[in-house]
Amino acid sequence: LMEHLANAASSSDSLVVVCGADGSGKSTLVNRFLAGVDERTYCVVIDDNCHDEQQFYKAFLTQIGFQEITGTIHELRNIAKEFLVFRGIARDHVLIVNDNAHLTDPMILEQLRWLCEVKVKDRRALSIVLAGNANIIRVIDAPAMRQIKFRNHVVFGIRSYSEEETADYVWHRLKLAGGIAGVKLPSETNSAIHRYSGGTPRLINRLC
């Protein structure tokens, strides 16, 4: 997954879809990646708290360095377009990450689609990462996104842990917390943790 995300951040016209159950660690992995992105890559993170065009463009422009953002939707959209064209000519990279994409408002998807139409020398001027649960397929199939064909398109599924992986994960978390010497779990406990959590990290954490 990190390799796919790195490729999207270092080259334009890419779409990476990260799909996994709620609590499987999608946001954790994406945030870990973003923390190490090269400074020449402009990263914009949009989540389900963004509900209208004004919020979208203000979030976009703020995260790429603009201040005191004012103007109509048309004006803000044109500023975003000019920025993408300028960065494309300069061979800099712009990456938009849409976390919880399965909850994204259709109006926001339409703005993403519009920005994706901006091209420099027959390549889209940005790349996109969509992260969400199984319903993310609805997002990909939405009219706003279905018409867009990226040069690079990757769908990456994060599966749940097996029973053995669940036991390893519990041990890892105990080690990080400094409690590995004082806490001993019998094998049947690990089996129960896996059975009741389904191997999902967030549920393993709560149960433990």
PDB file of C-alpha atoms in Angstrom:
ATOM      1  CA  LEU A   1       0.000   0.000   0.000  1.00  0.00           C
ATOM      2  CA  MET A   2       2.813   2.415   0.892  1.00  0.00           C
ATOM      3  CA  GLU A   3       4.379   1.831  -2.525  1.00  0.00           C
ATOM      4  CA  HIS A   4       1.099   2.569  -4.312  1.00  0.00           C
ATOM      5  CA  LEU A   5       0.592   5.740  -2.260  1.00  0.00           C
ATOM      6  CA  ALA A   6       4.176   6.838  -2.918  1.00  0.00           C
ATOM      7  CA  ASN A   7       3.662   6.368  -6.653  1.00  0.00           C
ATOM      8  CA  ALA A   8       0.494   8.477  -6.536  1.00  0.00           C
ATOM      9  CA  ALA A   9       2.323  11.230  -4.641  1.00  0.00           C
ATOM     10  CA  SER A  10       5.273  11.276  -7.037  1.00  0.00           C
ATOM     11  CA  SER A  11       3.399  11.160 -10.348  1.00  0.00           C
ATOM     12  CA  SER A  12       0.202  12.761 -11.576  1.00  0.00           C
ATOM     13  CA  ASP A  13      -2.867  11.095 -13.083  1.00  0.00           C
ATOM     14  CA  SER A  14      -3.148   8.294 -10.496  1.00  0.00           C
ATOM     15  CA  LEU A  15      -6.054   6.953  -8.455  1.00  0.00           C
ATOM     16  CA  VAL A  16      -5.519   4.744  -5.409  1.00  0.00           C
ATOM     17  CA  VAL A  17      -8.588   3.280  -3.717  1.00  0.00           C
ATOM     18  CA  VAL A  18      -7.999   1.930  -0.192  1.00  0.00           C
ATOM     19  CA  CYS A  19     -10.869  -0.314   0.882  1.00  0.00           C
ATOM     20  CA  GLY A  20     -11.335  -1.980   4.269  1.00  0.00           C
ATOM     21  CA  ALA A  21     -13.806  -2.570   7.075  1.00  0.00           C
ATOM     22  CA  ASP A  22     -14.469   0.208   9.585  1.00  0.00           C
ATOM     23  CA  GLY A  23     -11.633   0.159  12.110  1.00  0.00           C
ATOM     24  CA  SER A  24      -9.257  -1.815   9.887  1.00  0.00           C
ATOM     25  CA  GLY A  25      -6.605   0.906  10.007  1.00  0.00           C
ATOM     26  CA  LYS A  26      -7.147   2.777   6.717  1.00  0.00           C
ATOM     27  CA  SER A  27      -6.871   6.255   8.212  1.00  0.00           C
ATOM     28  CA  THR A  28      -3.897   5.230  10.364  1.00  0.00           C
ATOM     29  CA  LEU A  29      -2.005   3.932   7.332  1.00  0.00           C
ATOM     30  CA  VAL A  30      -2.849   6.939   5.162  1.00  0.00           C
ATOM     31  CA  ASN A  31      -1.866   9.403   7.912  1.00  0.00           C
ATOM     32  CA  ARG A  32       1.386   7.527   8.455  1.00  0.00           C
ATOM     33  CA  PHE A  33       2.134   7.873   4.761  1.00  0.00           C
ATOM     34  CA  LEU A  34       1.234  11.574   4.667  1.00  0.00           C
ATOM     35  CA  ALA A  35       3.593  12.305   7.550  1.00  0.00           C
ATOM     36  CA  GLY A  36       6.536  11.326   5.354  1.00  0.00           C
ATOM     37  CA  VAL A  37       5.510  12.843   2.012  1.00  0.00           C
ATOM     38  CA  ASP A  38       8.163  14.828   0.164  1.00  0.00           C
ATOM     39  CA  GLU A  39       7.834  18.595   0.605  1.00  0.00           C
ATOM     40  CA  ARG A  40       7.519  19.075  -3.165  1.00  0.00           C
ATOM     41  CA  THR A  41       4.187  17.253  -3.060  1.00  0.00           C
ATOM     42  CA  TYR A  42       1.163  19.375  -2.200  1.00  0.00           C
ATOM     43  CA  CYS A  43      -1.206  17.257  -0.105  1.00  0.00           C
ATOM     44  CA  VAL A  44      -4.840  18.091   0.534  1.00  0.00           C
ATOM     45  CA  VAL A  45      -6.964  15.981   2.894  1.00  0.00           C
ATOM     46  CA  ILE A  46     -10.745  16.067   2.547  1.00  0.00           C
ATOM     47  CA  ASP A  47     -13.053  14.081   4.831  1.00  0.00           C
ATOM     48  CA  ASP A  48     -16.770  13.646   5.462  1.00  0.00           C
ATOM     49  CA  ASN A  49     -16.906  16.921   7.444  1.00  0.00           C
ATOM     50  CA  CYS A  50     -16.767  18.796   4.141  1.00  0.00           C
ATOM     51  CA  HIS A  51     -20.344  19.313   2.954  1.00  0.00           C
ATOM     52  CA  ASP A  52     -20.439  22.078   0.339  1.00  0.00           C
ATOM     53  CA  GLU A  53     -18.430  23.658  -2.454  1.00  0.00           C
ATOM     54  CA  GLN A  54     -17.337  26.641  -0.356  1.00  0.00           C
ATOM     55  CA  GLN A  55     -15.912  24.370   2.346  1.00  0.00           C
ATOM     56  CA  PHE A  56     -14.204  22.194  -0.257  1.00  0.00           C
ATOM     57  CA  TYR A  57     -12.354  24.986  -2.045  1.00  0.00           C
ATOM     58  CA  LYS A  58     -11.445  26.768   1.169  1.00  0.00           C
ATOM     59  CA  ALA A  59     -10.011  23.521   2.542  1.00  0.00           C
ATOM     60  CA  PHE A  60      -8.156  22.889  -0.721  1.00  0.00           C
ATOM     61  CA  LEU A  61      -6.678  26.379  -1.000  1.00  0.00           C
ATOM     62  CA  THR A  62      -5.823  26.649   2.705  1.00  0.00           C
ATOM     63  CA  GLN A  63      -3.898  23.370   2.703  1.00  0.00           C
ATOM     64  CA  ILE A  64      -1.805  24.366  -0.317  1.00  0.00           C
ATOM     65  CA  GLY A  65      -0.794  27.633   1.309  1.00  0.00           C
ATOM     66  CA  PHE A  66      -3.372  30.306   0.438  1.00  0.00           C
ATOM     67  CA  GLN A  67      -4.502  32.735   3.158  1.00  0.00           C
ATOM     68  CA  GLU A  68      -7.504  35.033   3.607  1.00  0.00           C
ATOM     69  CA  ILE A  69      -9.575  33.121   1.060  1.00  0.00           C
ATOM     70  CA  THR A  70     -12.590  34.996  -0.277  1.00  0.00           C
ATOM     71  CA  GLY A  71     -14.598  34.988  -3.482  1.00  0.00           C
ATOM     72  CA  THR A  72     -17.454  33.281  -5.242  1.00  0.00           C
ATOM     73  CA  ILE A  73     -17.443  29.553  -5.965  1.00  0.00           C
ATOM     74  CA  HIS A  74     -16.562  30.337  -9.583  1.00  0.00           C
ATOM     75  CA  GLU A  75     -13.597  32.474  -8.499  1.00  0.00           C
ATOM     76  CA  LEU A  76     -12.326  29.903  -5.984  1.00  0.00           C
ATOM     77  CA  ARG A  77     -12.626  27.154  -8.580  1.00  0.00           C
ATOM     78  CA  ASN A  78     -10.605  29.155 -11.099  1.00  0.00           C
ATOM     79  CA  ILE A  79      -7.900  29.862  -8.512  1.00  0.00           C
ATOM     80  CA  ALA A  80      -7.674  26.114  -7.826  1.00  0.00           C
ATOM     81  CA  LYS A  81      -7.495  25.389 -11.567  1.00  0.00           C
ATOM     82  CA  GLU A  82      -4.746  27.972 -12.139  1.00  0.00           C
ATOM     83  CA  PHE A  83      -2.771  26.509  -9.244  1.00  0.00           C
ATOM     84  CA  LEU A  84      -3.017  22.990 -10.669  1.00  0.00           C
ATOM     85  CA  VAL A  85      -1.920  24.132 -14.125  1.00  0.00           C
ATOM     86  CA  PHE A  86       1.025  26.083 -12.701  1.00  0.00           C
ATOM     87  CA  ARG A  87       2.143  23.139 -10.562  1.00  0.00           C
ATOM     88  CA  GLY A  88       1.746  20.777 -13.504  1.00  0.00           C
ATOM     89  CA  ILE A  89       3.973  22.941 -15.686  1.00  0.00           C
ATOM     90  CA  ALA A  90       6.528  23.089 -12.858  1.00  0.00           C
ATOM     91  CA  ARG A  91       6.339  19.272 -12.571  1.00  0.00           C
ATOM     92  CA  ASP A  92       5.317  19.488  -8.928  1.00  0.00           C
ATOM     93  CA  HIS A  93       2.772  17.010  -7.627  1.00  0.00           C
ATOM     94  CA  VAL A  94      -0.648  17.564  -6.080  1.00  0.00           C
ATOM     95  CA  LEU A  95      -2.309  14.764  -4.119  1.00  0.00           C
ATOM     96  CA  ILE A  96      -5.880  14.903  -2.819  1.00  0.00           C
ATOM     97  CA  VAL A  97      -6.742  12.371  -0.108  1.00  0.00           C
ATOM     98  CA  ASN A  98     -10.435  11.753   0.527  1.00  0.00           C
ATOM     99  CA  ASP A  99     -10.748   9.879   3.832  1.00  0.00           C
ATOM    100  CA  ASN A 100     -14.080   8.231   4.683  1.00  0.00           C
ATOM    101  CA  ALA A 101     -14.858   8.559   0.978  1.00  0.00           C
ATOM    102  CA  HIS A 102     -17.944   6.337   1.347  1.00  0.00           C
ATOM    103  CA  LEU A 103     -19.533   9.201   3.328  1.00  0.00           C
ATOM    104  CA  THR A 104     -18.550  11.916   0.850  1.00  0.00           C
ATOM    105  CA  ASP A 105     -21.311  14.268  -0.265  1.00  0.00           C
ATOM    106  CA  PRO A 106     -22.077  13.925  -4.015  1.00  0.00           C
ATOM    107  CA  MET A 107     -21.486  17.673  -4.354  1.00  0.00           C
ATOM    108  CA  ILE A 108     -17.903  17.204  -3.138  1.00  0.00           C
ATOM    109  CA  LEU A 109     -17.418  14.336  -5.589  1.00  0.00           C
ATOM    110  CA  GLU A 110     -18.484  16.673  -8.355  1.00  0.00           C
ATOM    111  CA  GLN A 111     -15.758  19.149  -7.343  1.00  0.00           C
ATOM    112  CA  LEU A 112     -13.193  16.342  -7.332  1.00  0.00           C
ATOM    113  CA  ARG A 113     -14.355  15.335 -10.794  1.00  0.00           C
ATOM    114  CA  TRP A 114     -14.041  18.928 -12.004  1.00  0.00           C
ATOM    115  CA  LEU A 115     -10.481  19.260 -10.687  1.00  0.00           C
ATOM    116  CA  CYS A 116      -9.587  15.926 -12.273  1.00  0.00           C
ATOM    117  CA  GLU A 117     -10.432  17.390 -15.662  1.00  0.00           C
ATOM    118  CA  VAL A 118      -7.527  19.837 -15.365  1.00  0.00           C
ATOM    119  CA  LYS A 119      -4.727  18.510 -17.567  1.00  0.00           C
ATOM    120  CA  VAL A 120      -1.205  19.540 -18.494  1.00  0.00           C
ATOM    121  CA  LYS A 121       0.257  17.871 -21.601  1.00  0.00           C
ATOM    122  CA  ASP A 122      -2.467  15.198 -21.694  1.00  0.00           C
ATOM    123  CA  ARG A 123      -1.946  14.203 -18.043  1.00  0.00           C
ATOM    124  CA  ARG A 124      -4.231  15.036 -15.170  1.00  0.00           C
ATOM    125  CA  ALA A 125      -2.612  17.657 -12.969  1.00  0.00           C
ATOM    126  CA  LEU A 126      -3.276  15.744  -9.756  1.00  0.00           C
ATOM    127  CA  SER A 127      -3.628  12.315  -8.191  1.00  0.00           C
ATOM    128  CA  ILE A 128      -6.329  11.109  -5.801  1.00  0.00           C
ATOM    129  CA  VAL A 129      -6.483   8.670  -2.898  1.00  0.00           C
ATOM    130  CA  LEU A 130      -9.932   7.466  -1.808  1.00  0.00           C
ATOM    131  CA  ALA A 131     -10.146   5.569   1.491  1.00  0.00           C
ATOM    132  CA  GLY A 132     -13.333   3.982   2.769  1.00  0.00           C
ATOM    133  CA  ASN A 133     -15.236   0.832   3.661  1.00  0.00           C
ATOM    134  CA  ALA A 134     -16.932  -1.575   1.240  1.00  0.00           C
ATOM    135  CA  ASN A 135     -19.387   1.157   0.238  1.00  0.00           C
ATOM    136  CA  ILE A 136     -16.531   2.997  -1.457  1.00  0.00           C
ATOM    137  CA  ILE A 137     -17.465   1.092  -4.607  1.00  0.00           C
ATOM    138  CA  ARG A 138     -20.562   3.305  -4.670  1.00  0.00           C
ATOM    139  CA  VAL A 139     -18.258   6.324  -4.776  1.00  0.00           C
ATOM    140  CA  ILE A 140     -16.182   4.928  -7.630  1.00  0.00           C
ATOM    141  CA  ASP A 141     -19.342   4.077  -9.580  1.00  0.00           C
ATOM    142  CA  ALA A 142     -20.925   7.498  -8.989  1.00  0.00           C
ATOM    143  CA  PRO A 143     -21.511   9.523 -12.179  1.00  0.00           C
ATOM    144  CA  ALA A 144     -19.032  12.154 -10.954  1.00  0.00           C
ATOM    145  CA  MET A 145     -16.178   9.634 -10.824  1.00  0.00           C
ATOM    146  CA  ARG A 146     -17.135   6.849 -13.245  1.00  0.00           C
ATOM    147  CA  GLN A 147     -16.388   8.941 -16.335  1.00  0.00           C
ATOM    148  CA  ILE A 148     -12.803   9.663 -15.240  1.00  0.00           C
ATOM    149  CA  LYS A 149     -10.144   7.234 -16.423  1.00  0.00           C
ATOM    150  CA  PHE A 150      -6.770   7.606 -14.720  1.00  0.00           C
ATOM    151  CA  ARG A 151      -3.524   6.418 -16.252  1.00  0.00           C
ATOM    152  CA  ASN A 152      -2.798   4.493 -13.058  1.00  0.00           C
ATOM    153  CA  HIS A 153      -5.708   2.965 -11.136  1.00  0.00           C
ATOM    154  CA  VAL A 154      -5.134   0.734  -8.087  1.00  0.00           C
ATOM    155  CA  VAL A 155      -7.726  -0.782  -5.743  1.00  0.00           C
ATOM    156  CA  PHE A 156      -6.111  -2.014  -2.529  1.00  0.00           C
ATOM    157  CA  GLY A 157      -8.114  -4.091  -0.036  1.00  0.00           C
ATOM    158  CA  ILE A 158      -7.134  -4.264   3.635  1.00  0.00           C
ATOM    159  CA  ARG A 159      -8.288  -7.618   4.970  1.00  0.00           C
ATOM    160  CA  SER A 160      -9.019  -8.536   8.581  1.00  0.00           C
ATOM    161  CA  TYR A 161      -6.385 -10.314  10.683  1.00  0.00           C
ATOM    162  CA  SER A 162      -6.245 -14.087  10.974  1.00  0.00           C
ATOM    163  CA  GLU A 163      -6.285 -15.630  14.470  1.00  0.00           C
ATOM    164  CA  GLU A 164      -2.481 -15.834  14.485  1.00  0.00           C
ATOM    165  CA  GLU A 165      -2.146 -12.235  13.266  1.00  0.00           C
ATOM    166  CA  THR A 166      -4.610 -11.104  15.928  1.00  0.00           C
ATOM    167  CA  ALA A 167      -2.430 -12.680  18.632  1.00  0.00           C
ATOM    168  CA  ASP A 168       0.653 -11.004  17.136  1.00  0.00           C
ATOM    169  CA  TYR A 169      -1.163  -7.656  17.055  1.00  0.00           C
ATOM    170  CA  VAL A 170      -2.171  -7.936  20.730  1.00  0.00           C
ATOM    171  CA  TRP A 171       1.413  -8.810  21.659  1.00  0.00           C
ATOM    172  CA  HIS A 172       2.693  -5.852  19.636  1.00  0.00           C
ATOM    173  CA  ARG A 173       0.344  -3.395  21.352  1.00  0.00           C
ATOM    174  CA  LEU A 174       1.235  -4.754  24.790  1.00  0.00           C
ATOM    175  CA  LYS A 175       4.922  -4.343  23.946  1.00  0.00           C
ATOM    176  CA  LEU A 176       4.389  -0.722  22.870  1.00  0.00           C
ATOM    177  CA  ALA A 177       2.570  -0.042  26.150  1.00  0.00           C
ATOM    178  CA  GLY A 178       5.390  -1.565  28.171  1.00  0.00           C
ATOM    179  CA  GLY A 179       3.206  -4.328  29.611  1.00  0.00           C
ATOM    180  CA  ILE A 180       4.493  -7.404  27.823  1.00  0.00           C
ATOM    181  CA  ALA A 181       6.319  -8.669  30.937  1.00  0.00           C
ATOM    182  CA  GLY A 182       3.319  -8.283  33.239  1.00  0.00           C
ATOM    183  CA  VAL A 183       0.461  -9.544  31.062  1.00  0.00           C
ATOM    184  CA  LYS A 184       0.177 -13.174  29.994  1.00  0.00           C
ATOM    185  CA  LEU A 185      -2.743 -14.285  27.834  1.00  0.00           C
ATOM    186  CA  PRO A 186      -3.494 -17.998  27.409  1.00  0.00           C
ATOM    187  CA  SER A 187      -3.942 -19.225  23.832  1.00  0.00           C
ATOM    188  CA  GLU A 188      -7.706 -19.668  24.269  1.00  0.00           C
ATOM    189  CA  THR A 189      -7.979 -15.951  25.108  1.00  0.00           C
ATOM    190  CA  ASN A 190      -6.388 -15.007  21.785  1.00  0.00           C
ATOM    191  CA  SER A 191      -8.867 -17.298  20.054  1.00  0.00           C
ATOM    192  CA  ALA A 192     -11.785 -15.575  21.792  1.00  0.00           C
ATOM    193  CA  ILE A 193     -10.435 -12.105  20.962  1.00  0.00           C
ATOM    194  CA  HIS A 194     -10.254 -13.036  17.301  1.00  0.00           C
ATOM    195  CA  ARG A 195     -13.715 -14.598  17.312  1.00  0.00           C
ATOM    196  CA  TYR A 196     -15.436 -11.583  18.879  1.00  0.00           C
ATOM    197  CA  SER A 197     -13.442  -8.875  17.033  1.00  0.00           C
ATOM    198  CA  GLY A 198     -13.428 -10.499  13.607  1.00  0.00           C
ATOM    199  CA  GLY A 199      -9.758  -9.570  13.343  1.00  0.00           C
ATOM    200  CA  THR A 200     -10.489  -5.829  13.075  1.00  0.00           C
ATOM    201  CA  PRO A 201      -7.860  -3.697  14.893  1.00  0.00           C
ATOM    202  CA  ARG A 202     -10.288  -1.141  16.347  1.00  0.00           C
ATOM    203  CA  LEU A 203     -12.503  -3.883  17.822  1.00  0.00           C
ATOM    204  CA  ILE A 204      -9.459  -5.782  19.118  1.00  0.00           C
ATOM    205  CA  ASN A 205      -8.357  -2.620  20.942  1.00  0.00           C
ATOM    206  CA  ARG A 206     -11.781  -2.075  22.519  1.00  0.00           C
ATOM    207  CA  LEU A 207     -12.161  -5.685  23.550  1.00  0.00           C
ATOM    208  CA  CYS A 208      -8.708  -5.853  25.103  1.00  0.00           C
TER     209      CYS A 208
END
